[in-house]
PDB file of C-alpha atoms in Angstrom:
ATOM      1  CA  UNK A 338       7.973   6.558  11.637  1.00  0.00           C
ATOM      2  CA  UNK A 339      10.331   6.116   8.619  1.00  0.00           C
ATOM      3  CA  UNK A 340      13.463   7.338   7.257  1.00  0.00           C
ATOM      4  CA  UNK A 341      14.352   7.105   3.970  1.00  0.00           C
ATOM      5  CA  UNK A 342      17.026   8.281   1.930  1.00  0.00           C
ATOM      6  CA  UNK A 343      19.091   7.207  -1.313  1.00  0.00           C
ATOM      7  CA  UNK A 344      21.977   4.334  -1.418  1.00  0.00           C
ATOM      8  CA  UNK A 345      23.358   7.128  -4.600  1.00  0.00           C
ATOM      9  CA  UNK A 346      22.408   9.597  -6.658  1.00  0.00           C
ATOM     10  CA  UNK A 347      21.877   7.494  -9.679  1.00  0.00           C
ATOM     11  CA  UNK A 348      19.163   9.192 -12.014  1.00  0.00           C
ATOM     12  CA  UNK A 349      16.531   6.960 -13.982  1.00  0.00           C
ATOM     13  CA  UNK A 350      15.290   8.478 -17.377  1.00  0.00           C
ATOM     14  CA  UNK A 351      11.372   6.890 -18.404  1.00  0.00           C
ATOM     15  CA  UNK A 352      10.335   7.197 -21.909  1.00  0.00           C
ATOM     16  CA  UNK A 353       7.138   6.215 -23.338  1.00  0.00           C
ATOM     17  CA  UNK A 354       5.716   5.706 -26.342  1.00  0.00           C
ATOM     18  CA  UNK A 355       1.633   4.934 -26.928  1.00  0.00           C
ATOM     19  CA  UNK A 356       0.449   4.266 -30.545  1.00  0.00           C
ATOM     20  CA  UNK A 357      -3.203   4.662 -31.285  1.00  0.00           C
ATOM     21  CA  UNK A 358      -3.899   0.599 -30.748  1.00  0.00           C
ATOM     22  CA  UNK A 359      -2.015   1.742 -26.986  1.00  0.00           C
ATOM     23  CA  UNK A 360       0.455  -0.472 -27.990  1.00  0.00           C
ATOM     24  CA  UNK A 361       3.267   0.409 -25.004  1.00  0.00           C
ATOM     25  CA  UNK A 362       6.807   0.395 -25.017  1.00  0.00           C
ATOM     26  CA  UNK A 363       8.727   1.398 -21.984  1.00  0.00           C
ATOM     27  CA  UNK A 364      12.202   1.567 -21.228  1.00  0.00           C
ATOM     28  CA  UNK A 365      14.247   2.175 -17.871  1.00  0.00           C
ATOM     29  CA  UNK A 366      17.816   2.657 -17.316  1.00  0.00           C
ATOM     30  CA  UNK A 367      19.912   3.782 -14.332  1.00  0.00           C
ATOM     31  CA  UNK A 368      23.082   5.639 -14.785  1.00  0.00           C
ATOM     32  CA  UNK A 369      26.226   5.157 -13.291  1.00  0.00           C
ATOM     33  CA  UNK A 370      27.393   7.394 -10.545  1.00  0.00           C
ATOM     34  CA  UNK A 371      30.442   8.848  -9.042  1.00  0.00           C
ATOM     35  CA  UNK A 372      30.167   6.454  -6.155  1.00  0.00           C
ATOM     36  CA  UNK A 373      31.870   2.943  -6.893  1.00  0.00           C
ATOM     37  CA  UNK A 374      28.791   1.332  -5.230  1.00  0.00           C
ATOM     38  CA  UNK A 375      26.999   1.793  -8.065  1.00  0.00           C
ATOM     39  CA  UNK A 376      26.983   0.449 -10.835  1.00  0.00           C
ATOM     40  CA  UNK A 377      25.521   0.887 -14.613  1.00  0.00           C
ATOM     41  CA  UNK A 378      22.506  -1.864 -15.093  1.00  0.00           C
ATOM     42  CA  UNK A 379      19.619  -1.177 -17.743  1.00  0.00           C
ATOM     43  CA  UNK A 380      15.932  -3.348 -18.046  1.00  0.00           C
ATOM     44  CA  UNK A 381      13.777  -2.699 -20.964  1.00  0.00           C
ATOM     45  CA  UNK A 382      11.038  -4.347 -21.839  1.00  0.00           C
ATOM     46  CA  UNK A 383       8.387  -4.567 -25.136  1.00  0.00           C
ATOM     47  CA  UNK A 384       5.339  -4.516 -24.183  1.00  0.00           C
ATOM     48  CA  UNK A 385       2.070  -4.969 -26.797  1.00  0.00           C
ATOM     49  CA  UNK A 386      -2.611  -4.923 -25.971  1.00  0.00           C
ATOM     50  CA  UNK A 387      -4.642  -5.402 -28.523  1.00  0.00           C
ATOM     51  CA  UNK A 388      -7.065  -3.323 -26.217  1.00  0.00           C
ATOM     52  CA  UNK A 389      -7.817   0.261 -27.959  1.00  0.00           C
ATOM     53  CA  UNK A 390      -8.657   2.361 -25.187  1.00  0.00           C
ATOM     54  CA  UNK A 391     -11.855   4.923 -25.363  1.00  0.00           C
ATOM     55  CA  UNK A 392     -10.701   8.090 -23.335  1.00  0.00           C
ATOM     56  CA  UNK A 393     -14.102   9.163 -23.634  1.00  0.00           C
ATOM     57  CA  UNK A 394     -15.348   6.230 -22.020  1.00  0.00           C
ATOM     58  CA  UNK A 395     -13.600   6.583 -18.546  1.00  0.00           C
ATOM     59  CA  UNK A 396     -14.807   5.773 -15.477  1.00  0.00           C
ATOM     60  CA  UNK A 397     -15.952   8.582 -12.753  1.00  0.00           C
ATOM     61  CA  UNK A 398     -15.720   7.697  -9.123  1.00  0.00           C
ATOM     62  CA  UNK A 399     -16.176  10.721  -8.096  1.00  0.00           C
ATOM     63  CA  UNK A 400     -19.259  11.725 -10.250  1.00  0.00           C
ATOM     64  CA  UNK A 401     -22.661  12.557  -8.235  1.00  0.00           C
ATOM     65  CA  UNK A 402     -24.308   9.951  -6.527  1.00  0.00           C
ATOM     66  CA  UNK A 403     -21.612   7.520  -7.856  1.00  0.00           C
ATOM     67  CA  UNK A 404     -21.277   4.052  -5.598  1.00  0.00           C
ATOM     68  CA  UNK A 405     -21.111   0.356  -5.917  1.00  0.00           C
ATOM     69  CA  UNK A 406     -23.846  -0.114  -7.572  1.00  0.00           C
ATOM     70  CA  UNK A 407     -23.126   2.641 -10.216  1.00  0.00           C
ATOM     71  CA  UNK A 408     -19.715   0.855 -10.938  1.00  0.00           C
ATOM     72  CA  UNK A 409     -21.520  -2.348 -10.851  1.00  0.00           C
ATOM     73  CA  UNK A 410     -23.803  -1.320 -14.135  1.00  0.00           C
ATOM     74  CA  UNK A 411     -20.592   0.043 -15.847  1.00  0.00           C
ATOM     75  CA  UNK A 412     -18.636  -2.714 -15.270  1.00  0.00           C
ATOM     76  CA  UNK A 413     -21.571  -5.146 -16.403  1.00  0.00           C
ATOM     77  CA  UNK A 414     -21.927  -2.727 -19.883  1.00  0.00           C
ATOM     78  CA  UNK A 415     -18.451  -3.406 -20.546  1.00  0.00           C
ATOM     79  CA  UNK A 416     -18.620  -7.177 -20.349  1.00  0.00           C
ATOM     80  CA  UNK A 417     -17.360  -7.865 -16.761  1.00  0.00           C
ATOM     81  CA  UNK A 418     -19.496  -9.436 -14.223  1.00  0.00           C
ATOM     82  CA  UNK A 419     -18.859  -7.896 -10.910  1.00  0.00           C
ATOM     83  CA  UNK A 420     -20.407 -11.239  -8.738  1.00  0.00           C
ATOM     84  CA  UNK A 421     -17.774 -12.998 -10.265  1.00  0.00           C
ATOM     85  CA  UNK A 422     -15.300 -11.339  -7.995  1.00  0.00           C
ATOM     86  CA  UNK A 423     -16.652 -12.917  -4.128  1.00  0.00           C
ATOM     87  CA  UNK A 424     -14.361 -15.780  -6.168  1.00  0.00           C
ATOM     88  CA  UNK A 425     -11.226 -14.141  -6.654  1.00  0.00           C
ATOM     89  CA  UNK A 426      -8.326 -15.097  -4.781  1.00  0.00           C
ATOM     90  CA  UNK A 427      -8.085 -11.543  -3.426  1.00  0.00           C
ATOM     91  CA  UNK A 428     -11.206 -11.531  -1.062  1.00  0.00           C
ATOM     92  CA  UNK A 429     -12.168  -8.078  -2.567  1.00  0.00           C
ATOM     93  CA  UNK A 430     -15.341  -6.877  -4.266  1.00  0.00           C
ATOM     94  CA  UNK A 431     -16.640  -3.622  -6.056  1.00  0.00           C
ATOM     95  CA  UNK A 432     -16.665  -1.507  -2.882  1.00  0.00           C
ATOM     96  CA  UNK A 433     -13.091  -2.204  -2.775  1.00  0.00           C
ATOM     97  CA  UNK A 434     -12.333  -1.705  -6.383  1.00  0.00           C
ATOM     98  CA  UNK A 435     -14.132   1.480  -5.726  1.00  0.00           C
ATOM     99  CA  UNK A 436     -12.478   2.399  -3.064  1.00  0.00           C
ATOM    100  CA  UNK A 437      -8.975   1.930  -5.449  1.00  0.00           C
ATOM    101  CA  UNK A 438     -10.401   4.675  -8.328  1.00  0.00           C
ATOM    102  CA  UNK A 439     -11.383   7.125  -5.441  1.00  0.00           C
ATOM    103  CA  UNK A 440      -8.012   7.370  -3.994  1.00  0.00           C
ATOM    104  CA  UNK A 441      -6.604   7.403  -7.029  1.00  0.00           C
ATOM    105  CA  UNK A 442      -4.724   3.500  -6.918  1.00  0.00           C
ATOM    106  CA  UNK A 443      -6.709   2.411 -10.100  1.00  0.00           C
ATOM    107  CA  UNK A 444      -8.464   4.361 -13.146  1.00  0.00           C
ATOM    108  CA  UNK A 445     -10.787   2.266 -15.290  1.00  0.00           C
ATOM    109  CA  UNK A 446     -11.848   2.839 -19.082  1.00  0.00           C
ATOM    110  CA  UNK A 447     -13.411   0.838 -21.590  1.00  0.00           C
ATOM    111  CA  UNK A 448     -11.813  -0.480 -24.645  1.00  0.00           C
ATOM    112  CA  UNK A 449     -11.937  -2.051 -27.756  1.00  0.00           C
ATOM    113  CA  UNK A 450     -10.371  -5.334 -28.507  1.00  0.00           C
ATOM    114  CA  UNK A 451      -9.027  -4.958 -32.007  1.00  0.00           C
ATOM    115  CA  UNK A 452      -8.199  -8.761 -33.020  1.00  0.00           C
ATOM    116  CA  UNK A 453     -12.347  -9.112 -32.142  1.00  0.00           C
ATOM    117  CA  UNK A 454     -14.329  -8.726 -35.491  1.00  0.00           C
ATOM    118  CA  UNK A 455     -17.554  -7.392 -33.303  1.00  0.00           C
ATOM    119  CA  UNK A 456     -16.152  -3.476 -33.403  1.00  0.00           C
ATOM    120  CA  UNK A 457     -19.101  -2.190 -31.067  1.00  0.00           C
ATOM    121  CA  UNK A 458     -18.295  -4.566 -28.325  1.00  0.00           C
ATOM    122  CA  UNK A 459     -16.913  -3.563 -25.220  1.00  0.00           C
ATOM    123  CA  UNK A 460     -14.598  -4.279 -22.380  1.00  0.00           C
ATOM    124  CA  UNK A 461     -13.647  -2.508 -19.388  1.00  0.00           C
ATOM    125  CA  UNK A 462      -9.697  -1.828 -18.609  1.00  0.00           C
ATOM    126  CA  UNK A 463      -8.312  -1.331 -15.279  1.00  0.00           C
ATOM    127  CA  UNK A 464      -4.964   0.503 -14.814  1.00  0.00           C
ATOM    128  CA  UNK A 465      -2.717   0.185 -11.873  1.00  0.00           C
ATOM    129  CA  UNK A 466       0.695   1.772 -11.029  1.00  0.00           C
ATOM    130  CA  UNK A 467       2.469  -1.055  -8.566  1.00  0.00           C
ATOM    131  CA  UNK A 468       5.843  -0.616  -6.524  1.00  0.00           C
ATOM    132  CA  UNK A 469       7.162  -3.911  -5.558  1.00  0.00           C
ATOM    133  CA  UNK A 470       9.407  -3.592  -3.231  1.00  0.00           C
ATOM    134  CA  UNK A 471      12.592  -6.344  -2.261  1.00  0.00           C
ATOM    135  CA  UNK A 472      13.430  -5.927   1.230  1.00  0.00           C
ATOM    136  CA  UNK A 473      16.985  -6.801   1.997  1.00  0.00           C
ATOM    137  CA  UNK A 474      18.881  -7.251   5.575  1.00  0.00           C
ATOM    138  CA  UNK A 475      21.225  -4.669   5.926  1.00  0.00           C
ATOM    139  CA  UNK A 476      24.789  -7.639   6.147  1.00  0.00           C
ATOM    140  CA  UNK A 477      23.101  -8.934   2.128  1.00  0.00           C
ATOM    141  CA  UNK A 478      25.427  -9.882  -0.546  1.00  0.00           C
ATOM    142  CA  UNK A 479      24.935  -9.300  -4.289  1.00  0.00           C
ATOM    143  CA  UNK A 480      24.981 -13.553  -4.578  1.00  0.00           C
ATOM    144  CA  UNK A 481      22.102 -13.408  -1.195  1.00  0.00           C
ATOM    145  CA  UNK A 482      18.528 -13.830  -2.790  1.00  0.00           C
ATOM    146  CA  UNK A 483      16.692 -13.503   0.553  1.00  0.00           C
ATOM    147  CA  UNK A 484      14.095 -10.720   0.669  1.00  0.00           C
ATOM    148  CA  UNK A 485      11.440 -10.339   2.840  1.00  0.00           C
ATOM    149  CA  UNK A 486       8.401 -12.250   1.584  1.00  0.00           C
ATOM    150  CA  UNK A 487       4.822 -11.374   2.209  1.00  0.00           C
ATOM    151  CA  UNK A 488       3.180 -14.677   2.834  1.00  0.00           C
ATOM    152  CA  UNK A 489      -0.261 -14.389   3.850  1.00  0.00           C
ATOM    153  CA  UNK A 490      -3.078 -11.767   4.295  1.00  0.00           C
ATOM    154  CA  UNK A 491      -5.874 -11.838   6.899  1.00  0.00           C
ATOM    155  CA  UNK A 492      -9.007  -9.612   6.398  1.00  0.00           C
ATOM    156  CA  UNK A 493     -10.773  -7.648   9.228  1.00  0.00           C
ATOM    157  CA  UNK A 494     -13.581  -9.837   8.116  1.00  0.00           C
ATOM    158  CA  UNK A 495     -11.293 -13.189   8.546  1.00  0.00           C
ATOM    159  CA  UNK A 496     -10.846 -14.109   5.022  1.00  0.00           C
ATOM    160  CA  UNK A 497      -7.170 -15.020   4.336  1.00  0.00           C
ATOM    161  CA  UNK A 498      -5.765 -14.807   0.998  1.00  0.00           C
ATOM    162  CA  UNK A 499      -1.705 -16.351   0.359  1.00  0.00           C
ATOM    163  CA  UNK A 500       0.651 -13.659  -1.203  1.00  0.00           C
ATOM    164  CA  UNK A 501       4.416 -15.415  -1.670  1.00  0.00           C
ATOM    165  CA  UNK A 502       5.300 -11.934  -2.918  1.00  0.00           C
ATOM    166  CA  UNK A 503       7.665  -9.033  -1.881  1.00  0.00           C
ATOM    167  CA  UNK A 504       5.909  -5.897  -0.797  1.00  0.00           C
ATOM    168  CA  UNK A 505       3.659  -3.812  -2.952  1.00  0.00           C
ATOM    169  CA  UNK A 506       1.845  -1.277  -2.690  1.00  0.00           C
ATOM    170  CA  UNK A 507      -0.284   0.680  -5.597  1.00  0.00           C
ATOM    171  CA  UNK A 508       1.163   4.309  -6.124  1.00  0.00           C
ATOM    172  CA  UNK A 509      -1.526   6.999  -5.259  1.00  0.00           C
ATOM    173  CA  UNK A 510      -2.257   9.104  -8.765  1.00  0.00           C
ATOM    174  CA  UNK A 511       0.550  11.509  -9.177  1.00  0.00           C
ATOM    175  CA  UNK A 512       2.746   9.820  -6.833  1.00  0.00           C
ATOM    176  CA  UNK A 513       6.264   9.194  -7.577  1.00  0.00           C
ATOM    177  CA  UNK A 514       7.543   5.611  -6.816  1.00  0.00           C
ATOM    178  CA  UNK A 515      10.378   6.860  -4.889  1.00  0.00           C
ATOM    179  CA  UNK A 516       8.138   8.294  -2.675  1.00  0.00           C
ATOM    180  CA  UNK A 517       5.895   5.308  -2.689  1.00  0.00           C
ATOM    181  CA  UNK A 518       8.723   3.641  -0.809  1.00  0.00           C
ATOM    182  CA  UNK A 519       8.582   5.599   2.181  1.00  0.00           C
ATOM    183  CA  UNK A 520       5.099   5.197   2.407  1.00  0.00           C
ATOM    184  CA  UNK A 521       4.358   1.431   1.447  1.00  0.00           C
ATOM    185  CA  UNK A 522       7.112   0.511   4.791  1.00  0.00           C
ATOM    186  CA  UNK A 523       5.423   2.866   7.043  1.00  0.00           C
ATOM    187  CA  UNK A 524       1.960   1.864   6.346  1.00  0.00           C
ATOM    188  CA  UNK A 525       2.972  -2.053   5.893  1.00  0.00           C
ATOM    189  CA  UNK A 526       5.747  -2.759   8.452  1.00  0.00           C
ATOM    190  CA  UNK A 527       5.126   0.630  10.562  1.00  0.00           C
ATOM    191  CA  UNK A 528       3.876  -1.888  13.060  1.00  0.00           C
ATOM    192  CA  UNK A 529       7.269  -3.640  13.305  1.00  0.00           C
ATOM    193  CA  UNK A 530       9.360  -1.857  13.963  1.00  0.00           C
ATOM    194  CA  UNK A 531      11.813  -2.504  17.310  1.00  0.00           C
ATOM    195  CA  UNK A 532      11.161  -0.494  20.574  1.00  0.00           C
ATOM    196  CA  UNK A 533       9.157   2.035  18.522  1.00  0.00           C
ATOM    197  CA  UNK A 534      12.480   3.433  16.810  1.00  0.00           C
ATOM    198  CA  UNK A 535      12.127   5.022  13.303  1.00  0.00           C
ATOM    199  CA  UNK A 536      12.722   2.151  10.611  1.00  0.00           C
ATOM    200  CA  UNK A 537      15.793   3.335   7.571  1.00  0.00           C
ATOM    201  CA  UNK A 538      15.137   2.683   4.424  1.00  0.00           C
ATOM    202  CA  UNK A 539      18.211   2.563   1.904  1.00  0.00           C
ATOM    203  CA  UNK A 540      16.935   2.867  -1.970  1.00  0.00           C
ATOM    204  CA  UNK A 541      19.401   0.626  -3.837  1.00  0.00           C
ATOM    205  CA  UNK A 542      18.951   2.815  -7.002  1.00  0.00           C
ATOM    206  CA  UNK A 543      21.311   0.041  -9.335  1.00  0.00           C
ATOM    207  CA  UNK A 544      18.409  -2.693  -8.965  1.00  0.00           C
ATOM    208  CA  UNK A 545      15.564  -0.435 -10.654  1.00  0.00           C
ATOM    209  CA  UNK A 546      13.344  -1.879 -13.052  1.00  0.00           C
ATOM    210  CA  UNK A 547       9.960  -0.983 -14.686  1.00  0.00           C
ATOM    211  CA  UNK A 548       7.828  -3.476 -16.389  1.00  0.00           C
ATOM    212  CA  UNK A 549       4.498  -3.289 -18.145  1.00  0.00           C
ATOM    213  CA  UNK A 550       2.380  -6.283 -17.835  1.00  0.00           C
ATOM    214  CA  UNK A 551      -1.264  -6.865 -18.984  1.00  0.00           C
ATOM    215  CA  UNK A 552      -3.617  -9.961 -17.846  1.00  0.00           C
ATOM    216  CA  UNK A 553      -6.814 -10.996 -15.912  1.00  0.00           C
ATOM    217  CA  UNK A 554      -6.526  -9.893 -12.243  1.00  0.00           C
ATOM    218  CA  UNK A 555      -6.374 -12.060 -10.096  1.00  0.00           C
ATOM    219  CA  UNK A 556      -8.493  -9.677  -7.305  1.00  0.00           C
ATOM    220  CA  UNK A 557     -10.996  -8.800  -9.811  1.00  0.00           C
ATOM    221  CA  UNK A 558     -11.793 -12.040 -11.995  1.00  0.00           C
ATOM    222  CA  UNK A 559     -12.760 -10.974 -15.029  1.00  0.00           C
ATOM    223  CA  UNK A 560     -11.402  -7.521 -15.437  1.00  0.00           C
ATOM    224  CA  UNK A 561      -8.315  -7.358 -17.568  1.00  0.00           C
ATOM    225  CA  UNK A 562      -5.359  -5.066 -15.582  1.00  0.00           C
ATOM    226  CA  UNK A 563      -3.073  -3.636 -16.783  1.00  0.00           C
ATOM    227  CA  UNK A 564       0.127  -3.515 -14.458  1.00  0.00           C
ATOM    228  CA  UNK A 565       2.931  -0.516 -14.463  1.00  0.00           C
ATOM    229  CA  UNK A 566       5.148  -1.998 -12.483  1.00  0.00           C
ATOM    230  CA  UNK A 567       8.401  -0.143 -10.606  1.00  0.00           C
ATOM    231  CA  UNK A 568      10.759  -2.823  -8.900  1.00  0.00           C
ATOM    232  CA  UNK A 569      13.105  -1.498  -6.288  1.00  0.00           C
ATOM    233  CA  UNK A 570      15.466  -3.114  -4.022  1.00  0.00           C
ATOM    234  CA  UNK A 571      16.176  -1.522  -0.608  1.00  0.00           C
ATOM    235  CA  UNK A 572      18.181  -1.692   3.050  1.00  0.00           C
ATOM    236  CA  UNK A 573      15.480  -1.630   5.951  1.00  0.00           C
ATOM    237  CA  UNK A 574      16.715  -0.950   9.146  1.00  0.00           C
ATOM    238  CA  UNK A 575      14.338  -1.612  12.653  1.00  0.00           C
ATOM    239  CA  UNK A 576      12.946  -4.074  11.127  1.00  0.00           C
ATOM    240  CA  UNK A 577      12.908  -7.683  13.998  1.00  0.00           C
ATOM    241  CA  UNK A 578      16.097  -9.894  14.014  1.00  0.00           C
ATOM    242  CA  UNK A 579      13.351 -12.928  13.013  1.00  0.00           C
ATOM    243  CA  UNK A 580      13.196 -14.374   9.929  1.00  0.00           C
ATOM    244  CA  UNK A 581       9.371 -14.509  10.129  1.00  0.00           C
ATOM    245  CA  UNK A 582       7.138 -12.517  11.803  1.00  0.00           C
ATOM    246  CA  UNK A 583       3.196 -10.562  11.351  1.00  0.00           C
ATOM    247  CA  UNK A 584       2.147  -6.792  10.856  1.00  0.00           C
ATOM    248  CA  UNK A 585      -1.073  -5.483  11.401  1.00  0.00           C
ATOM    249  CA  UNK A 586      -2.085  -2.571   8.656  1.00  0.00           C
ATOM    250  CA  UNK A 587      -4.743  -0.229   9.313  1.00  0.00           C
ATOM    251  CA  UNK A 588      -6.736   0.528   6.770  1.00  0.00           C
ATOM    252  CA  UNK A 589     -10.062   2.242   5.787  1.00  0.00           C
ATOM    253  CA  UNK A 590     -11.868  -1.598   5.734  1.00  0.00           C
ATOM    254  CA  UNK A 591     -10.255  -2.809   8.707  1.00  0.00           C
ATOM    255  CA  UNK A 592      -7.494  -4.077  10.594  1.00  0.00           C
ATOM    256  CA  UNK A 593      -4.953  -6.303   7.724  1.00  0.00           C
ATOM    257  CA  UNK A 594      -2.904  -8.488   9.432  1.00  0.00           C
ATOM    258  CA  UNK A 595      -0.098 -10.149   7.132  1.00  0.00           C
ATOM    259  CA  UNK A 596       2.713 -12.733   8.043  1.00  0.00           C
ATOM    260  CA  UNK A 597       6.303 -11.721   6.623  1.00  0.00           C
ATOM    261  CA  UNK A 598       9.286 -14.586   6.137  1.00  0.00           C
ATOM    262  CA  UNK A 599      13.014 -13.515   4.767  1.00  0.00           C
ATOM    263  CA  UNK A 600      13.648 -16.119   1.628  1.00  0.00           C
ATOM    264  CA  UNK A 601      14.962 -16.520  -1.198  1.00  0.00           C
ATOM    265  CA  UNK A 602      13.338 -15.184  -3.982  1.00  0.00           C
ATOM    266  CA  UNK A 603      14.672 -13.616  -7.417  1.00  0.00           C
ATOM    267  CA  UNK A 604      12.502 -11.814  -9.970  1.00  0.00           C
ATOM    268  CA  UNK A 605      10.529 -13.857 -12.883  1.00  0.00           C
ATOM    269  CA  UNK A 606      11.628 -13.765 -16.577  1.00  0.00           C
ATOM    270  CA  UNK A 607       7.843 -12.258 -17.006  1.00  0.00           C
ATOM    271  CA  UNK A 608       6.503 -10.686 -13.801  1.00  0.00           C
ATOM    272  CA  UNK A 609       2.319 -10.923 -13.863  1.00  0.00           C
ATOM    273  CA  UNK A 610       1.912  -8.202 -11.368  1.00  0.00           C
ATOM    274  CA  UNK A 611       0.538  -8.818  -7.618  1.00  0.00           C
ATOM    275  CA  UNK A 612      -2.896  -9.009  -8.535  1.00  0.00           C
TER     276      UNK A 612
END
């Protein structure tokens, strides 16, 4: 169980703005309020892909007969070689990535790479929506850097992966991240929480940010991502006195355990997404 509600009633306006080359600007900004808590902050950030994305060359998971091995011939069309992935850091494969499309976590399309002379070649593009998440004791100071730091993942089939990130969780397709926070706590720290009481959540709606990033991912070795990222910090209540402790996560592939540590940690001039 999980409680959530809002540290203020600060709004946050998104705007876009996608050029034919999908060049992507986005900008975020979080009022002030009438409580003094809160205070006026702003993050924008530039972002540029020479990637020209094909709408008519999107990927169906839910298209008859579609599976892993369907995905596995588009992704190999559009230059990515799926056995490439057994290597990434991220102990996942194309059943997973799969998985990720069906539920809506990632859409994939193919693109166009316009600094590459060779017009007719091909590459595929995943898109994810990410909340990342900085859990912070409830007695934190502003000048207090200590969040709660996912350090390690263990796989129902035993394969570990290190994290050494705050929480995050991909936003389900229509999903607000707001909403996302509830949900990424219950499903990720439900576990936790002390003598099965509810754990609070407190949004702290001054920290906002939302950053677009674009690389290789680090999962998926090979396929570019593309990251829309919404950082949050927030209050979480129930959670043990520790400073380090584990969670177990169940999901549709098995039992994830992970192993959680409070330390410092502050956000990166250029944040690459969790993978």
């Amino acid at each position: 169980n999980v409680t959530a509600r809002c540290a203020s009633r600060a709004t946050h306006g998104v705007s876009w703005r996608r050029t034919r080359a999908c060049a992507l600007t986005a900008s975020t900004s979080v009022s002030s309020s009438s409580s003094p808590s809160v205070a006026s902050s702003s993050f924008s950030t530039s972002f540029s892909s020479s990637y020209i994305i094909d709408d008519e060359d999107v990927f169906d998971p839910h298209a008859p007969a579609t599976d892993a091995r369907t995905l596995e011939r588009w992704l190999t069309q559009r230059g990515v070689d799926p056995g490439a992935f057994a290597s990434g850091r991220g102990c996942k494969d194309v059943e997973d990535l799969l998985h990720e499309c069906r539920a809506g976590e990632s859409a994939l399309a193919g693109a166009r790479d316009s600094s590459n002379p060779d017009r007719t070649a091909r590459r595929a593009i995943r898109t994810v929506r990410v909340l990342t998440l900085r859990i912070r004791r409830p007695e934190f100071t502003d000048d207090d850097t200590r969040c709660l730091i996912e350090i390690s993942q263990t796989f129902a089939n035993g394969k570990m992966r290190s994290r050494m990130r705050p929480l995050s969780e991909k936003l389900a397709a229509g999903e607000l991240w707001r909403d996302c926070v509830a949900r990424a706590v219950r499903e990720e720290l439900g576990s936790t929480a002390r003598d099965g009481h509810p754990l609070e959540i407190d949004i702290i709606d001054r920290t906002y940010a939302h950053v677009v990033s674009e690389r290789e991912s680090t999962s998926y070795p090979g396929l570019t991502s593309r990251f829309d990222l919404h950082r949050v910090d927030a209050v979480v209540r129930g959670l043990p006195h520790t400073d380090e402790f584990d969670s177990i996560e169940h999901t549709a592939r098995g039992d994830l355990r992970a192993r959680w540590a409070f330390m410092p940690f502050v956000w990166p001039d250029e944040d690459i997404g969790p993978g």
